[in-house]
Each structure stands twice: as C-alpha cells, then as structure tokens.
mmCIF file of C-alpha atoms and ligand atoms in Angstrom:
data_model
loop_
_atom_site.group_PDB
_atom_site.id
_atom_site.type_symbol
_atom_site.label_atom_id
_atom_site.label_comp_id
_atom_site.label_asym_id
_atom_site.label_seq_id
_atom_site.Cartn_x
_atom_site.Cartn_y
_atom_site.Cartn_z
ATOM 1 C CA MET K 707 -57.896 -41.997 3.674
ATOM 2 C CA LYS K 708 -55.008 -41.303 1.302
ATOM 3 C CA LYS K 709 -51.537 -41.597 2.757
ATOM 4 C CA ILE K 710 -48.420 -39.796 1.532
ATOM 5 C CA CYS K 711 -44.872 -40.396 2.754
ATOM 6 C CA ILE K 712 -42.709 -37.270 2.668
ATOM 7 C CA LEU K 713 -39.001 -38.050 2.641
ATOM 8 C CA GLY K 714 -36.519 -35.275 3.416
ATOM 9 C CA THR K 715 -33.013 -35.108 1.987
ATOM 10 C CA GLY K 716 -32.177 -31.445 2.701
ATOM 11 C CA GLY K 717 -31.488 -28.863 -0.027
ATOM 12 C CA THR K 718 -32.331 -25.186 -0.105
ATOM 13 C CA MET K 719 -35.908 -25.732 1.019
ATOM 14 C CA ALA K 720 -34.420 -26.770 4.363
ATOM 15 C CA GLY K 721 -31.769 -24.030 4.198
ATOM 16 C CA LEU K 722 -31.264 -20.967 6.398
ATOM 17 C CA ALA K 723 -29.720 -17.630 5.498
ATOM 18 C CA PRO K 724 -27.769 -15.856 8.294
ATOM 19 C CA ASN K 725 -29.159 -12.613 6.907
ATOM 20 C CA PRO K 726 -32.686 -13.086 5.505
ATOM 21 C CA ASN K 727 -32.193 -10.006 3.329
ATOM 22 C CA GLU K 728 -29.431 -11.800 1.473
ATOM 23 C CA PRO K 729 -31.239 -14.900 0.187
ATOM 24 C CA GLY K 730 -28.307 -15.951 -1.999
ATOM 25 C CA VAL K 731 -26.008 -16.570 0.974
ATOM 26 C CA TYR K 732 -27.221 -19.519 3.015
ATOM 27 C CA GLN K 733 -26.532 -22.959 4.350
ATOM 28 C CA ALA K 734 -28.633 -25.694 2.751
ATOM 29 C CA ALA K 735 -30.096 -28.623 4.719
ATOM 30 C CA GLN K 736 -30.710 -27.113 8.173
ATOM 31 C CA LEU K 737 -34.400 -27.683 8.976
ATOM 32 C CA SER K 738 -36.080 -31.020 9.537
ATOM 33 C CA ILE K 739 -38.604 -32.374 7.078
ATOM 34 C CA GLN K 740 -41.213 -32.403 9.857
ATOM 35 C CA SER K 741 -40.785 -28.662 10.434
ATOM 36 C CA LEU K 742 -40.932 -27.943 6.679
ATOM 37 C CA TRP K 743 -44.181 -29.863 6.488
ATOM 38 C CA GLU K 744 -45.726 -28.152 9.530
ATOM 39 C CA ASN K 745 -44.735 -24.770 8.154
ATOM 40 C CA CYS K 746 -46.211 -25.464 4.737
ATOM 41 C CA ILE K 747 -49.620 -26.555 6.011
ATOM 42 C CA ALA K 748 -49.897 -23.944 8.768
ATOM 43 C CA PRO K 749 -51.798 -21.415 6.659
ATOM 44 C CA LEU K 750 -54.134 -23.926 5.002
ATOM 45 C CA ASP K 751 -57.875 -24.129 5.585
ATOM 46 C CA ALA K 752 -59.052 -27.053 7.708
ATOM 47 C CA ALA K 753 -61.000 -28.285 4.668
ATOM 48 C CA ASP K 754 -57.987 -28.363 2.392
ATOM 49 C CA PRO K 755 -57.471 -31.857 0.903
ATOM 50 C CA ILE K 756 -53.839 -31.964 1.907
ATOM 51 C CA ARG K 757 -54.803 -31.357 5.532
ATOM 52 C CA ASN K 758 -57.186 -34.262 5.301
ATOM 53 C CA ALA K 759 -54.765 -36.822 3.985
ATOM 54 C CA GLN K 760 -52.555 -38.911 6.218
ATOM 55 C CA MET K 761 -48.930 -37.756 6.076
ATOM 56 C CA CYS K 762 -45.791 -39.284 7.460
ATOM 57 C CA THR K 763 -42.460 -37.513 7.318
ATOM 58 C CA GLU K 764 -39.041 -39.091 7.454
ATOM 59 C CA GLN K 765 -35.555 -37.605 7.311
ATOM 60 C CA VAL K 766 -33.618 -39.866 4.946
ATOM 61 C CA ALA K 767 -30.638 -37.493 4.657
ATOM 62 C CA GLN K 768 -29.725 -33.882 5.377
ATOM 63 C CA ILE K 769 -27.400 -32.657 2.606
ATOM 64 C CA ASP K 770 -26.830 -30.021 -0.030
ATOM 65 C CA SER K 771 -27.667 -32.000 -3.165
ATOM 66 C CA LYS K 772 -24.505 -30.837 -4.925
ATOM 67 C CA ASP K 773 -22.863 -33.389 -2.605
ATOM 68 C CA MET K 774 -25.212 -36.239 -3.475
ATOM 69 C CA SER K 775 -23.594 -39.549 -2.582
ATOM 70 C CA LEU K 776 -24.227 -43.180 -3.337
ATOM 71 C CA ASP K 777 -25.080 -43.805 0.324
ATOM 72 C CA VAL K 778 -27.892 -41.258 0.177
ATOM 73 C CA TRP K 779 -29.166 -42.632 -3.129
ATOM 74 C CA LYS K 780 -29.207 -46.142 -1.728
ATOM 75 C CA ALA K 781 -31.040 -45.065 1.439
ATOM 76 C CA LEU K 782 -33.543 -43.068 -0.590
ATOM 77 C CA LEU K 783 -34.175 -45.794 -3.127
ATOM 78 C CA ARG K 784 -34.717 -48.345 -0.380
ATOM 79 C CA ARG K 785 -37.145 -46.119 1.502
ATOM 80 C CA VAL K 786 -39.054 -45.115 -1.637
ATOM 81 C CA HIS K 787 -39.354 -48.783 -2.532
ATOM 82 C CA GLU K 788 -40.556 -49.732 0.959
ATOM 83 C CA CYS K 789 -43.085 -46.890 1.044
ATOM 84 C CA LEU K 790 -44.488 -47.777 -2.391
ATOM 85 C CA MET K 791 -44.901 -51.396 -1.347
ATOM 86 C CA GLN K 792 -47.178 -50.410 1.548
ATOM 87 C CA PRO K 793 -50.737 -50.939 0.266
ATOM 88 C CA ASP K 794 -52.094 -47.914 2.145
ATOM 89 C CA VAL K 795 -49.541 -45.477 0.663
ATOM 90 C CA THR K 796 -50.882 -43.409 -2.238
ATOM 91 C CA GLY K 797 -47.610 -41.748 -3.183
ATOM 92 C CA VAL K 798 -44.224 -40.493 -2.053
ATOM 93 C CA VAL K 799 -42.886 -36.927 -1.970
ATOM 94 C CA VAL K 800 -39.134 -36.310 -1.805
ATOM 95 C CA VAL K 801 -37.738 -32.939 -0.721
ATOM 96 C CA HIS K 802 -34.420 -32.527 -2.520
ATOM 97 C CA GLY K 803 -31.949 -29.833 -3.488
ATOM 98 C CA SER K 804 -32.481 -28.506 -6.993
ATOM 99 C CA ASP K 805 -28.874 -29.040 -8.102
ATOM 100 C CA THR K 806 -29.066 -32.781 -8.653
ATOM 101 C CA ALA K 807 -32.833 -33.283 -8.417
ATOM 102 C CA GLU K 808 -33.017 -34.287 -12.083
ATOM 103 C CA GLU K 809 -30.399 -36.992 -11.525
ATOM 104 C CA THR K 810 -32.103 -38.451 -8.464
ATOM 105 C CA ALA K 811 -35.451 -38.286 -10.264
ATOM 106 C CA PHE K 812 -33.984 -40.120 -13.226
ATOM 107 C CA MET K 813 -32.266 -42.702 -11.022
ATOM 108 C CA LEU K 814 -35.600 -43.504 -9.351
ATOM 109 C CA HIS K 815 -37.371 -43.510 -12.711
ATOM 110 C CA HIS K 816 -34.850 -45.797 -14.361
ATOM 111 C CA VAL K 817 -34.999 -48.301 -11.512
ATOM 112 C CA LEU K 818 -38.693 -48.223 -10.698
ATOM 113 C CA SER K 819 -40.039 -48.109 -14.248
ATOM 114 C CA GLN K 820 -38.463 -51.529 -14.777
ATOM 115 C CA GLN K 821 -40.207 -53.084 -11.782
ATOM 116 C CA ASP K 822 -43.124 -55.167 -12.908
ATOM 117 C CA HIS K 823 -45.386 -54.534 -9.940
ATOM 118 C CA PRO K 824 -48.582 -52.439 -9.763
ATOM 119 C CA MET K 825 -47.274 -50.656 -6.644
ATOM 120 C CA PHE K 826 -44.843 -48.810 -8.927
ATOM 121 C CA HIS K 827 -47.701 -47.047 -10.688
ATOM 122 C CA LYS K 828 -47.852 -44.773 -7.656
ATOM 123 C CA PRO K 829 -46.416 -41.266 -8.014
ATOM 124 C CA ILE K 830 -43.021 -40.306 -6.628
ATOM 125 C CA VAL K 831 -42.844 -36.529 -6.600
ATOM 126 C CA LEU K 832 -39.575 -34.687 -6.047
ATOM 127 C CA THR K 833 -39.660 -31.047 -5.089
ATOM 128 C CA CYS K 834 -37.165 -28.369 -4.094
ATOM 129 C CA ALA K 835 -36.773 -24.636 -3.508
ATOM 130 C CA MET K 836 -34.581 -21.875 -4.810
ATOM 131 C CA ARG K 837 -34.774 -19.693 -1.689
ATOM 132 C CA PRO K 838 -33.901 -20.747 1.841
ATOM 133 C CA ALA K 839 -36.684 -21.190 4.372
ATOM 134 C CA ASN K 840 -36.202 -17.982 6.375
ATOM 135 C CA VAL K 841 -36.141 -15.361 3.611
ATOM 136 C CA PRO K 842 -39.095 -13.242 2.524
ATOM 137 C CA GLU K 843 -41.147 -15.033 -0.132
ATOM 138 C CA ALA K 844 -39.427 -18.361 0.362
ATOM 139 C CA ASP K 845 -40.714 -20.679 -2.380
ATOM 140 C CA GLY K 846 -40.319 -23.931 -0.420
ATOM 141 C CA PRO K 847 -43.719 -24.051 1.317
ATOM 142 C CA GLN K 848 -45.623 -23.543 -1.943
ATOM 143 C CA ASN K 849 -43.522 -26.084 -3.816
ATOM 144 C CA LEU K 850 -44.068 -28.629 -1.066
ATOM 145 C CA ARG K 851 -47.823 -28.021 -1.053
ATOM 146 C CA ASP K 852 -47.865 -28.370 -4.847
ATOM 147 C CA ALA K 853 -45.871 -31.602 -4.714
ATOM 148 C CA VAL K 854 -48.235 -33.130 -2.170
ATOM 149 C CA ARG K 855 -51.252 -32.097 -4.247
ATOM 150 C CA VAL K 856 -49.676 -33.806 -7.260
ATOM 151 C CA ALA K 857 -48.926 -36.958 -5.239
ATOM 152 C CA LEU K 858 -52.600 -37.051 -4.191
ATOM 153 C CA ASP K 859 -53.862 -36.588 -7.737
ATOM 154 C CA PRO K 860 -55.335 -39.765 -9.259
ATOM 155 C CA GLN K 861 -53.728 -38.990 -12.626
ATOM 156 C CA ALA K 862 -50.199 -38.802 -11.256
ATOM 157 C CA THR K 863 -47.909 -41.754 -11.883
ATOM 158 C CA GLY K 864 -44.186 -42.403 -12.213
ATOM 159 C CA VAL K 865 -41.372 -40.140 -11.066
ATOM 160 C CA LEU K 866 -42.176 -36.437 -11.301
ATOM 161 C CA LEU K 867 -40.451 -33.208 -10.330
ATOM 162 C CA VAL K 868 -42.569 -30.276 -9.165
ATOM 163 C CA CYS K 869 -41.178 -26.753 -8.957
ATOM 164 C CA ALA K 870 -42.756 -23.314 -9.394
ATOM 165 C CA GLY K 871 -46.077 -24.835 -10.410
ATOM 166 C CA ASP K 872 -44.651 -26.996 -13.229
ATOM 167 C CA VAL K 873 -44.811 -30.790 -13.123
ATOM 168 C CA HIS K 874 -42.001 -32.430 -15.093
ATOM 169 C CA GLY K 875 -41.293 -36.028 -16.043
ATOM 170 C CA ALA K 876 -38.001 -37.454 -14.764
ATOM 171 C CA ARG K 877 -36.663 -38.294 -18.204
ATOM 172 C CA HIS K 878 -36.835 -34.844 -19.789
ATOM 173 C CA VAL K 879 -36.330 -32.426 -16.934
ATOM 174 C CA HIS K 880 -33.144 -30.330 -16.714
ATOM 175 C CA LYS K 881 -32.076 -27.562 -14.388
ATOM 176 C CA ILE K 882 -31.349 -24.840 -16.913
ATOM 177 C CA HIS K 883 -31.031 -21.762 -14.701
ATOM 178 C CA ALA K 884 -28.721 -21.309 -11.723
ATOM 179 C CA THR K 885 -30.858 -18.936 -9.678
ATOM 180 C CA ALA K 886 -34.355 -18.442 -11.152
ATOM 181 C CA LEU K 887 -37.377 -19.447 -9.083
ATOM 182 C CA ASN K 888 -38.391 -21.730 -11.917
ATOM 183 C CA PRO K 889 -35.030 -23.206 -12.920
ATOM 184 C CA PHE K 890 -36.324 -26.364 -14.621
ATOM 185 C CA SER K 891 -37.304 -27.087 -18.174
ATOM 186 C CA SER K 892 -38.409 -30.194 -20.013
ATOM 187 C CA GLY K 893 -37.340 -28.560 -23.271
ATOM 188 C CA ILE K 894 -39.605 -29.018 -26.266
ATOM 189 C CA THR K 895 -41.423 -31.825 -24.455
ATOM 190 C CA GLY K 896 -42.669 -29.304 -21.919
ATOM 191 C CA PRO K 897 -44.091 -29.967 -18.468
ATOM 192 C CA LEU K 898 -46.603 -32.765 -17.943
ATOM 193 C CA ALA K 899 -48.928 -30.677 -15.834
ATOM 194 C CA ARG K 900 -49.325 -27.377 -14.030
ATOM 195 C CA VAL K 901 -50.437 -26.770 -10.479
ATOM 196 C CA PHE K 902 -52.595 -23.712 -9.958
ATOM 197 C CA SER K 903 -52.591 -22.587 -6.378
ATOM 198 C CA ALA K 904 -55.564 -21.070 -4.609
ATOM 199 C CA PRO K 905 -55.753 -17.270 -4.331
ATOM 200 C CA ASN K 906 -53.425 -16.000 -1.590
ATOM 201 C CA GLU K 907 -51.727 -19.361 -1.299
ATOM 202 C CA ARG K 908 -48.421 -18.105 -2.642
ATOM 203 C CA THR K 909 -48.363 -15.321 -0.093
ATOM 204 C CA GLN K 910 -49.206 -17.843 2.654
ATOM 205 C CA VAL K 911 -51.702 -15.399 4.155
ATOM 206 C CA GLY K 912 -55.031 -17.004 4.913
ATOM 207 C CA VAL K 913 -54.895 -19.612 2.199
ATOM 208 C CA ASN K 914 -58.354 -20.071 0.711
ATOM 209 C CA GLY K 915 -59.570 -17.553 3.263
ATOM 210 C CA GLY K 916 -62.846 -16.109 2.077
ATOM 211 C CA SER K 917 -62.489 -17.755 -1.322
ATOM 212 C CA ASN K 918 -64.078 -20.884 -2.723
ATOM 213 C CA VAL K 919 -61.377 -21.281 -5.332
ATOM 214 C CA GLN K 920 -59.334 -24.401 -4.651
ATOM 215 C CA ALA K 921 -55.872 -25.256 -5.905
ATOM 216 C CA CYS K 922 -56.044 -27.496 -8.971
ATOM 217 C CA ILE K 923 -53.824 -29.446 -11.320
ATOM 218 C CA THR K 924 -54.167 -29.295 -15.086
ATOM 219 C CA TRP K 925 -52.692 -32.261 -16.908
ATOM 220 C CA LEU K 926 -51.595 -31.334 -20.394
ATOM 221 C CA LYS K 927 -53.392 -34.100 -22.241
ATOM 222 C CA LYS K 928 -51.394 -33.832 -25.415
ATOM 223 C CA ARG K 929 -48.250 -34.531 -23.388
ATOM 224 C CA HIS K 930 -49.512 -37.805 -22.009
ATOM 225 C CA ALA K 931 -47.528 -39.711 -24.616
ATOM 226 C CA GLU K 932 -44.413 -38.453 -22.823
ATOM 227 C CA PHE K 933 -45.600 -39.705 -19.478
ATOM 228 C CA PRO K 934 -43.061 -41.854 -17.680
ATOM 229 C CA GLN K 935 -44.089 -45.393 -18.407
ATOM 230 C CA PRO K 936 -43.931 -47.700 -15.445
ATOM 231 C CA HIS K 937 -44.007 -51.349 -16.379
ATOM 232 C CA GLN K 938 -41.996 -51.127 -19.565
ATOM 233 C CA ALA K 939 -39.742 -53.923 -18.558
ATOM 234 C CA PRO K 940 -37.370 -55.041 -21.299
ATOM 235 C CA GLN K 941 -37.157 -58.802 -21.694
ATOM 236 C CA MET K 942 -34.084 -59.369 -19.568
ATOM 237 C CA ARG K 943 -33.423 -61.356 -16.480
ATOM 238 C CA ARG K 944 -32.416 -59.011 -13.714
ATOM 239 C CA ARG K 945 -31.004 -58.978 -10.282
ATOM 240 C CA PRO K 946 -33.627 -57.969 -7.760
ATOM 241 C CA ILE K 947 -33.941 -54.276 -7.020
ATOM 242 C CA GLN K 948 -32.459 -54.884 -3.550
ATOM 243 C CA ALA K 949 -29.067 -55.398 -5.220
ATOM 244 C CA LEU K 950 -28.950 -51.640 -5.762
ATOM 245 C CA TRP K 951 -28.844 -50.853 -2.047
ATOM 246 C CA GLU K 952 -27.125 -54.009 -0.888
ATOM 247 C CA THR K 953 -24.128 -53.714 -3.229
ATOM 248 C CA PRO K 954 -21.393 -51.611 -1.592
ATOM 249 C CA GLU K 955 -20.399 -49.874 -4.839
ATOM 250 C CA TRP K 956 -22.091 -49.234 -8.123
ATOM 251 C CA PRO K 957 -20.078 -49.818 -11.308
ATOM 252 C CA ARG K 958 -17.727 -46.967 -12.062
ATOM 253 C CA VAL K 959 -18.898 -45.000 -15.116
ATOM 254 C CA GLU K 960 -17.258 -41.723 -16.167
ATOM 255 C CA VAL K 961 -18.384 -38.960 -18.536
ATOM 256 C CA VAL K 962 -15.941 -37.575 -21.113
ATOM 257 C CA TRP K 963 -16.606 -34.515 -23.244
ATOM 258 C CA SER K 964 -15.986 -34.072 -26.932
ATOM 259 C CA HIS K 965 -15.319 -30.459 -27.920
ATOM 260 C CA ALA K 966 -13.278 -28.248 -30.224
ATOM 261 C CA LEU K 967 -9.567 -29.051 -29.882
ATOM 262 C CA SER K 968 -10.266 -32.279 -27.972
ATOM 263 C CA SER K 969 -6.902 -33.937 -27.343
ATOM 264 C CA GLY K 970 -7.823 -37.300 -25.909
ATOM 265 C CA TRP K 971 -5.504 -36.789 -22.921
ATOM 266 C CA ALA K 972 -8.285 -36.987 -20.356
ATOM 267 C CA LEU K 973 -9.545 -40.185 -21.941
ATOM 268 C CA GLN K 974 -6.089 -41.697 -22.108
ATOM 269 C CA ASP K 975 -5.556 -40.855 -18.431
ATOM 270 C CA LEU K 976 -8.834 -42.530 -17.548
ATOM 271 C CA LEU K 977 -7.901 -45.709 -19.375
ATOM 272 C CA SER K 978 -4.383 -45.947 -17.984
ATOM 273 C CA ALA K 979 -4.829 -44.505 -14.489
ATOM 274 C CA LYS K 980 -3.112 -46.324 -11.663
ATOM 275 C CA VAL K 981 -4.866 -45.691 -8.360
ATOM 276 C CA SER K 982 -3.112 -45.687 -4.995
ATOM 277 C CA VAL K 983 -4.447 -47.880 -2.184
ATOM 278 C CA GLU K 984 -5.466 -44.774 -0.176
ATOM 279 C CA ALA K 985 -7.333 -43.292 -3.121
ATOM 280 C CA GLN K 986 -9.038 -46.622 -3.675
ATOM 281 C CA LYS K 987 -10.209 -46.660 -0.055
ATOM 282 C CA ARG K 988 -11.531 -43.145 -0.389
ATOM 283 C CA LEU K 989 -12.996 -43.331 -3.897
ATOM 284 C CA GLY K 990 -14.044 -46.957 -4.280
ATOM 285 C CA SER K 991 -13.162 -49.449 -6.953
ATOM 286 C CA PRO K 992 -10.912 -47.983 -9.651
ATOM 287 C CA LYS K 993 -12.112 -50.453 -12.249
ATOM 288 C CA LEU K 994 -13.696 -48.464 -15.039
ATOM 289 C CA MET K 995 -16.808 -50.283 -16.266
ATOM 290 C CA GLY K 996 -18.434 -47.710 -18.513
ATOM 291 C CA LEU K 997 -17.832 -44.494 -20.421
ATOM 292 C CA VAL K 998 -20.429 -41.980 -21.495
ATOM 293 C CA VAL K 999 -19.257 -39.615 -24.202
ATOM 294 C CA ALA K 1000 -20.927 -36.230 -24.213
ATOM 295 C CA GLY K 1001 -20.570 -35.815 -27.954
ATOM 296 C CA THR K 1002 -21.284 -32.959 -30.295
ATOM 297 C CA GLY K 1003 -24.396 -32.608 -32.482
ATOM 298 C CA ASP K 1004 -26.029 -35.941 -33.156
ATOM 299 C CA CYS K 1005 -23.740 -37.888 -30.818
ATOM 300 C CA THR K 1006 -20.634 -37.281 -32.941
ATOM 301 C CA VAL K 1007 -17.159 -37.463 -31.409
ATOM 302 C CA HIS K 1008 -13.889 -35.636 -32.163
ATOM 303 C CA GLU K 1009 -11.570 -37.844 -34.215
ATOM 304 C CA SER K 1010 -8.858 -37.567 -31.560
ATOM 305 C CA LEU K 1011 -11.068 -39.479 -29.107
ATOM 306 C CA GLU K 1012 -12.022 -42.356 -31.417
ATOM 307 C CA PRO K 1013 -8.890 -44.514 -30.952
ATOM 308 C CA PHE K 1014 -9.302 -44.318 -27.171
ATOM 309 C CA LEU K 1015 -12.979 -45.213 -27.365
ATOM 310 C CA GLN K 1016 -12.097 -48.252 -29.441
ATOM 311 C CA GLN K 1017 -9.401 -49.154 -26.926
ATOM 312 C CA ALA K 1018 -11.986 -48.807 -24.151
ATOM 313 C CA ALA K 1019 -14.397 -51.125 -25.945
ATOM 314 C CA GLN K 1020 -11.594 -53.691 -26.417
ATOM 315 C CA MET K 1021 -10.903 -53.481 -22.688
ATOM 316 C CA GLY K 1022 -14.522 -54.484 -22.058
ATOM 317 C CA ILE K 1023 -15.626 -50.987 -21.031
ATOM 318 C CA LYS K 1024 -19.151 -50.211 -22.179
ATOM 319 C CA VAL K 1025 -19.279 -47.005 -24.205
ATOM 320 C CA VAL K 1026 -22.438 -44.951 -24.649
ATOM 321 C CA ARG K 1027 -22.468 -41.980 -27.019
ATOM 322 C CA THR K 1028 -24.759 -39.111 -26.112
ATOM 323 C CA THR K 1029 -24.907 -35.465 -27.107
ATOM 324 C CA ARG K 1030 -24.163 -32.164 -25.396
ATOM 325 C CA CYS K 1031 -27.231 -30.761 -27.199
ATOM 326 C CA LEU K 1032 -30.290 -30.472 -25.002
ATOM 327 C CA GLU K 1033 -32.717 -31.468 -27.733
ATOM 328 C CA GLY K 1034 -32.972 -33.991 -30.549
ATOM 329 C CA GLY K 1035 -30.116 -36.251 -29.513
ATOM 330 C CA GLY K 1036 -30.026 -39.927 -30.393
ATOM 331 C CA GLN K 1037 -32.962 -39.873 -32.742
ATOM 332 C CA LYS K 1038 -31.164 -41.127 -35.853
ATOM 333 C CA GLU K 1039 -30.192 -44.705 -36.582
ATOM 334 C CA GLU K 1040 -26.532 -43.653 -36.716
ATOM 335 C CA ALA K 1041 -26.716 -42.043 -33.301
ATOM 336 C CA GLN K 1042 -28.246 -45.144 -31.772
ATOM 337 C CA LYS K 1043 -25.130 -47.176 -32.333
ATOM 338 C CA VAL K 1044 -24.431 -47.072 -28.684
ATOM 339 C CA GLU K 1045 -22.858 -49.971 -26.948
ATOM 340 C CA ALA K 1046 -25.515 -50.237 -24.350
ATOM 341 C CA LEU K 1047 -28.001 -52.621 -22.913
ATOM 342 C CA SER K 1048 -30.970 -51.358 -24.740
ATOM 343 C CA THR K 1049 -30.389 -48.622 -27.248
ATOM 344 C CA SER K 1050 -33.855 -47.134 -26.932
ATOM 345 C CA ALA K 1051 -33.429 -46.711 -23.190
ATOM 346 C CA TYR K 1052 -30.575 -44.266 -23.822
ATOM 347 C CA GLN K 1053 -32.126 -42.268 -26.638
ATOM 348 C CA GLY K 1054 -32.166 -38.561 -25.979
ATOM 349 C CA LEU K 1055 -30.751 -38.838 -22.457
ATOM 350 C CA SER K 1056 -28.385 -36.156 -21.199
ATOM 351 C CA PRO K 1057 -24.843 -37.436 -20.550
ATOM 352 C CA PHE K 1058 -25.517 -37.402 -16.802
ATOM 353 C CA LYS K 1059 -28.720 -39.382 -17.096
ATOM 354 C CA ALA K 1060 -27.126 -41.838 -19.529
ATOM 355 C CA ARG K 1061 -24.376 -42.340 -16.953
ATOM 356 C CA ILE K 1062 -26.951 -43.218 -14.304
ATOM 357 C CA ALA K 1063 -28.763 -45.597 -16.664
ATOM 358 C CA LEU K 1064 -25.505 -47.341 -17.536
ATOM 359 C CA MET K 1065 -24.438 -47.724 -13.898
ATOM 360 C CA ILE K 1066 -27.778 -49.233 -12.959
ATOM 361 C CA ASP K 1067 -27.981 -51.473 -16.011
ATOM 362 C CA LEU K 1068 -24.440 -52.725 -15.487
ATOM 363 C CA LEU K 1069 -25.268 -53.584 -11.909
ATOM 364 C CA ILE K 1070 -28.731 -55.039 -12.291
ATOM 365 C CA SER K 1071 -28.542 -56.701 -15.680
ATOM 366 C CA TYR K 1072 -24.850 -57.285 -16.058
ATOM 367 C CA ASP K 1073 -24.975 -61.035 -16.631
ATOM 368 C CA ASP K 1074 -27.586 -60.816 -19.318
ATOM 369 C CA LEU K 1075 -26.232 -58.105 -21.509
ATOM 370 C CA LYS K 1076 -25.414 -58.515 -25.121
ATOM 371 C CA PHE K 1077 -23.107 -55.752 -26.222
ATOM 372 C CA LYS K 1078 -22.402 -54.991 -29.841
HETATM 373 N N1 LIG H 1238 -27.288 -26.419 -3.538
HETATM 374 C C1 LIG H 1238 -28.695 -26.611 -3.261
HETATM 375 C C2 LIG H 1238 -28.991 -28.089 -3.324
HETATM 376 O O1 LIG H 1238 -29.113 -28.622 -4.393
HETATM 377 C C3 LIG H 1238 -29.498 -25.892 -4.232
HETATM 378 C C4 LIG H 1238 -30.959 -26.075 -4.084
HETATM 379 O O2 LIG H 1238 -31.467 -26.784 -3.247
HETATM 380 O O3 LIG H 1238 -31.655 -25.445 -4.861
HETATM 381 O O4 LIG H 1238 -29.145 -28.721 -2.320
#
C-alpha cells in the first residue's frame, strides 16, 4: 500500500475567518493538519485511491507563511528528509501558506536535488489555499486532494507545488497574484501537469457520486525537459545535509535592488553597518556573507552600485547578479558572470530564489568553492 506523509505548516488553508462572508479577513494557521485532512477526504467515495492509501499527518509548524523562519525551515527540511528516507513512504505533501510557498519549495528543491540517493526521486508536493477553511467555496480541501493525488502519481518526482489544479516545478513557480484562486505561474515554462478533479469534487457534494469519472492528472509531456532533476549533483565535496538543520544560523545573504535613481546608500549601509549586541542576539550573526543584486534587464546594475559591489567582493562577500525580470534572465554569457558556486545553478532564478541557493551553497559547500 502506498504511504504519504502530510506535513502541516499552517497558512490560509488552516485559517479561519471570524465572519465567513468576509473571506479576505481571517487568521491564518488555526486548524490542525489532521482536521484539514479529515475534512478533505470526508466527501470522497470509499473506492477513491486517496482513501485507500496510507496517510500520516504531522504538524511541523503552525504559522502564516509571511513569517517563515529559519527554525521552521530547518524542522521541515529535517522531517521531509526523514520521511523520504523511509522505504515505505511514496511521497510527502506539505501544506503551506501561499505567500512564501515558492521559496520553501525552492529551498527543498535546491537541497534535495543535490542528494545522490534514490529516495530523493520521490515527490514532495507543496500545496496551499487562497481562502480560509470556514468560508463558502474554500479552495483548501480540493487543493489538498489534488496534492495527494499528485504525490501518489508514479510520474511525479522532485519538489512540486500544486494549486488550483496546476502542478508547478519548484524552480520556475512564482506567486504573481495577491488574491486570485490561482495565484501561481511558471511563466513561459508553464505548469508541469494539470489535475482534473472528478465531477462534483470541487463542490464537495457527493464526490464521484453516481459518476464513473475519476480525477486524473495530465502530465504535459513537452514540459518534461523542465522537470526538476534530482540527482544532478555537481562535482563538489559537501557537508552532509544534516548540517542544514544542525547549524544554528545560515549564512547571512541580503538582496539589494537596482532601479532608476539608485543611490547606493542602502548598499553602503549594508557594507558598513555596525550591529548592537542586542540586535545581534535578536537577528543572528551580522556578518554579511553574500549579496544578491536584483538587477535590471539582463542582470545589469546601476553604475552607482558598482563600486560598492566591487568593495563587497574585496571584502570576501559573494555577489550574485540576477534580474528583476520574470523571464529570460541569466541566459547570456555576460549575465552568467556571477560570483557563485556554480553559475548554471543560478541561471534564471528570481532574486529570492538565488538568495536561498547562495545561503545553502555557502553553508554546505563553503570549503570547496572556487569564486571568480
Ligand atoms: N498569508 C498566508 C500565508 O502565506 C497566505 C496564504 O496562505 O495564502 O500563510
């Protein structure tokens, strides 16, 4: 029998609105993952495949994902790793808030895709909701059902994000809309697959009742080249994955923006900041290890920032240049001149994802890096 571990971290799917007629006003992260799961399967036919798989639920955190913290990431990464390593586990589903789901998905992808172990072929499927649990037409139950169906699908592999019937890869997915029921896009790459629910399933009334039509997943074959690639381990010696949850702090990496009238003040402040002992206790190590520049166009940077970036590099701070543009970034030779561990690993990443990659690479592969 297939076994899926469902890990809860909170978000809107677990949220409650004081007034169900006002779905936009609510408190995220109120209901347990066990109750979300029971609610989502309640209307399913006894014959439904997701009723016939073995499920275990576990509350890893209970937060609004806008407040995502390193402690939660470490706990989640450790549990995902432990679940994947269990031979009887087919896949993992993570219920997450939509706000930072793409960052958590990418963090898991960046770590796990470098692990050279067949267990990491298994799917890790994040899902979320845009409406709290107690409002009419809450989207959480359907998204959770869809995510579990994807995790059970033999074609699923790597870190995926499922929302509103679309299945995205962790590398390309972005939240592009603040309130829409389908707020995610993988841009011109597009989703990897679509989940088609059974008739009536979205209304939660008598799912499959009186109908032989089953929910199904259509993988978009032509997109398979974009599939997250587990096992693409660059030839570097690394610290074991456990270092990521055993190390108290991850290297400090900040994002700076290049824009019209950039002055360089923010960058200068970052490079010269003196941090009080109290702030250090609260915020962690002040030592700046990396900078990600959210540049213009093809990773270009305002001339006022250049002297500070050079100063940063001389100070031993790793600088990665990315683009504010959602598409086409980092494709040219010129744009790849990033001071990073592996230039290809950063190609086309959003500034936020590049930041995550740099933090992880600095921590895991620090001793082995050759910077330009
Ligand atoms: N603020 C919520 C969160 O990310 C939004 C959501 O879940 O959609 O947890």
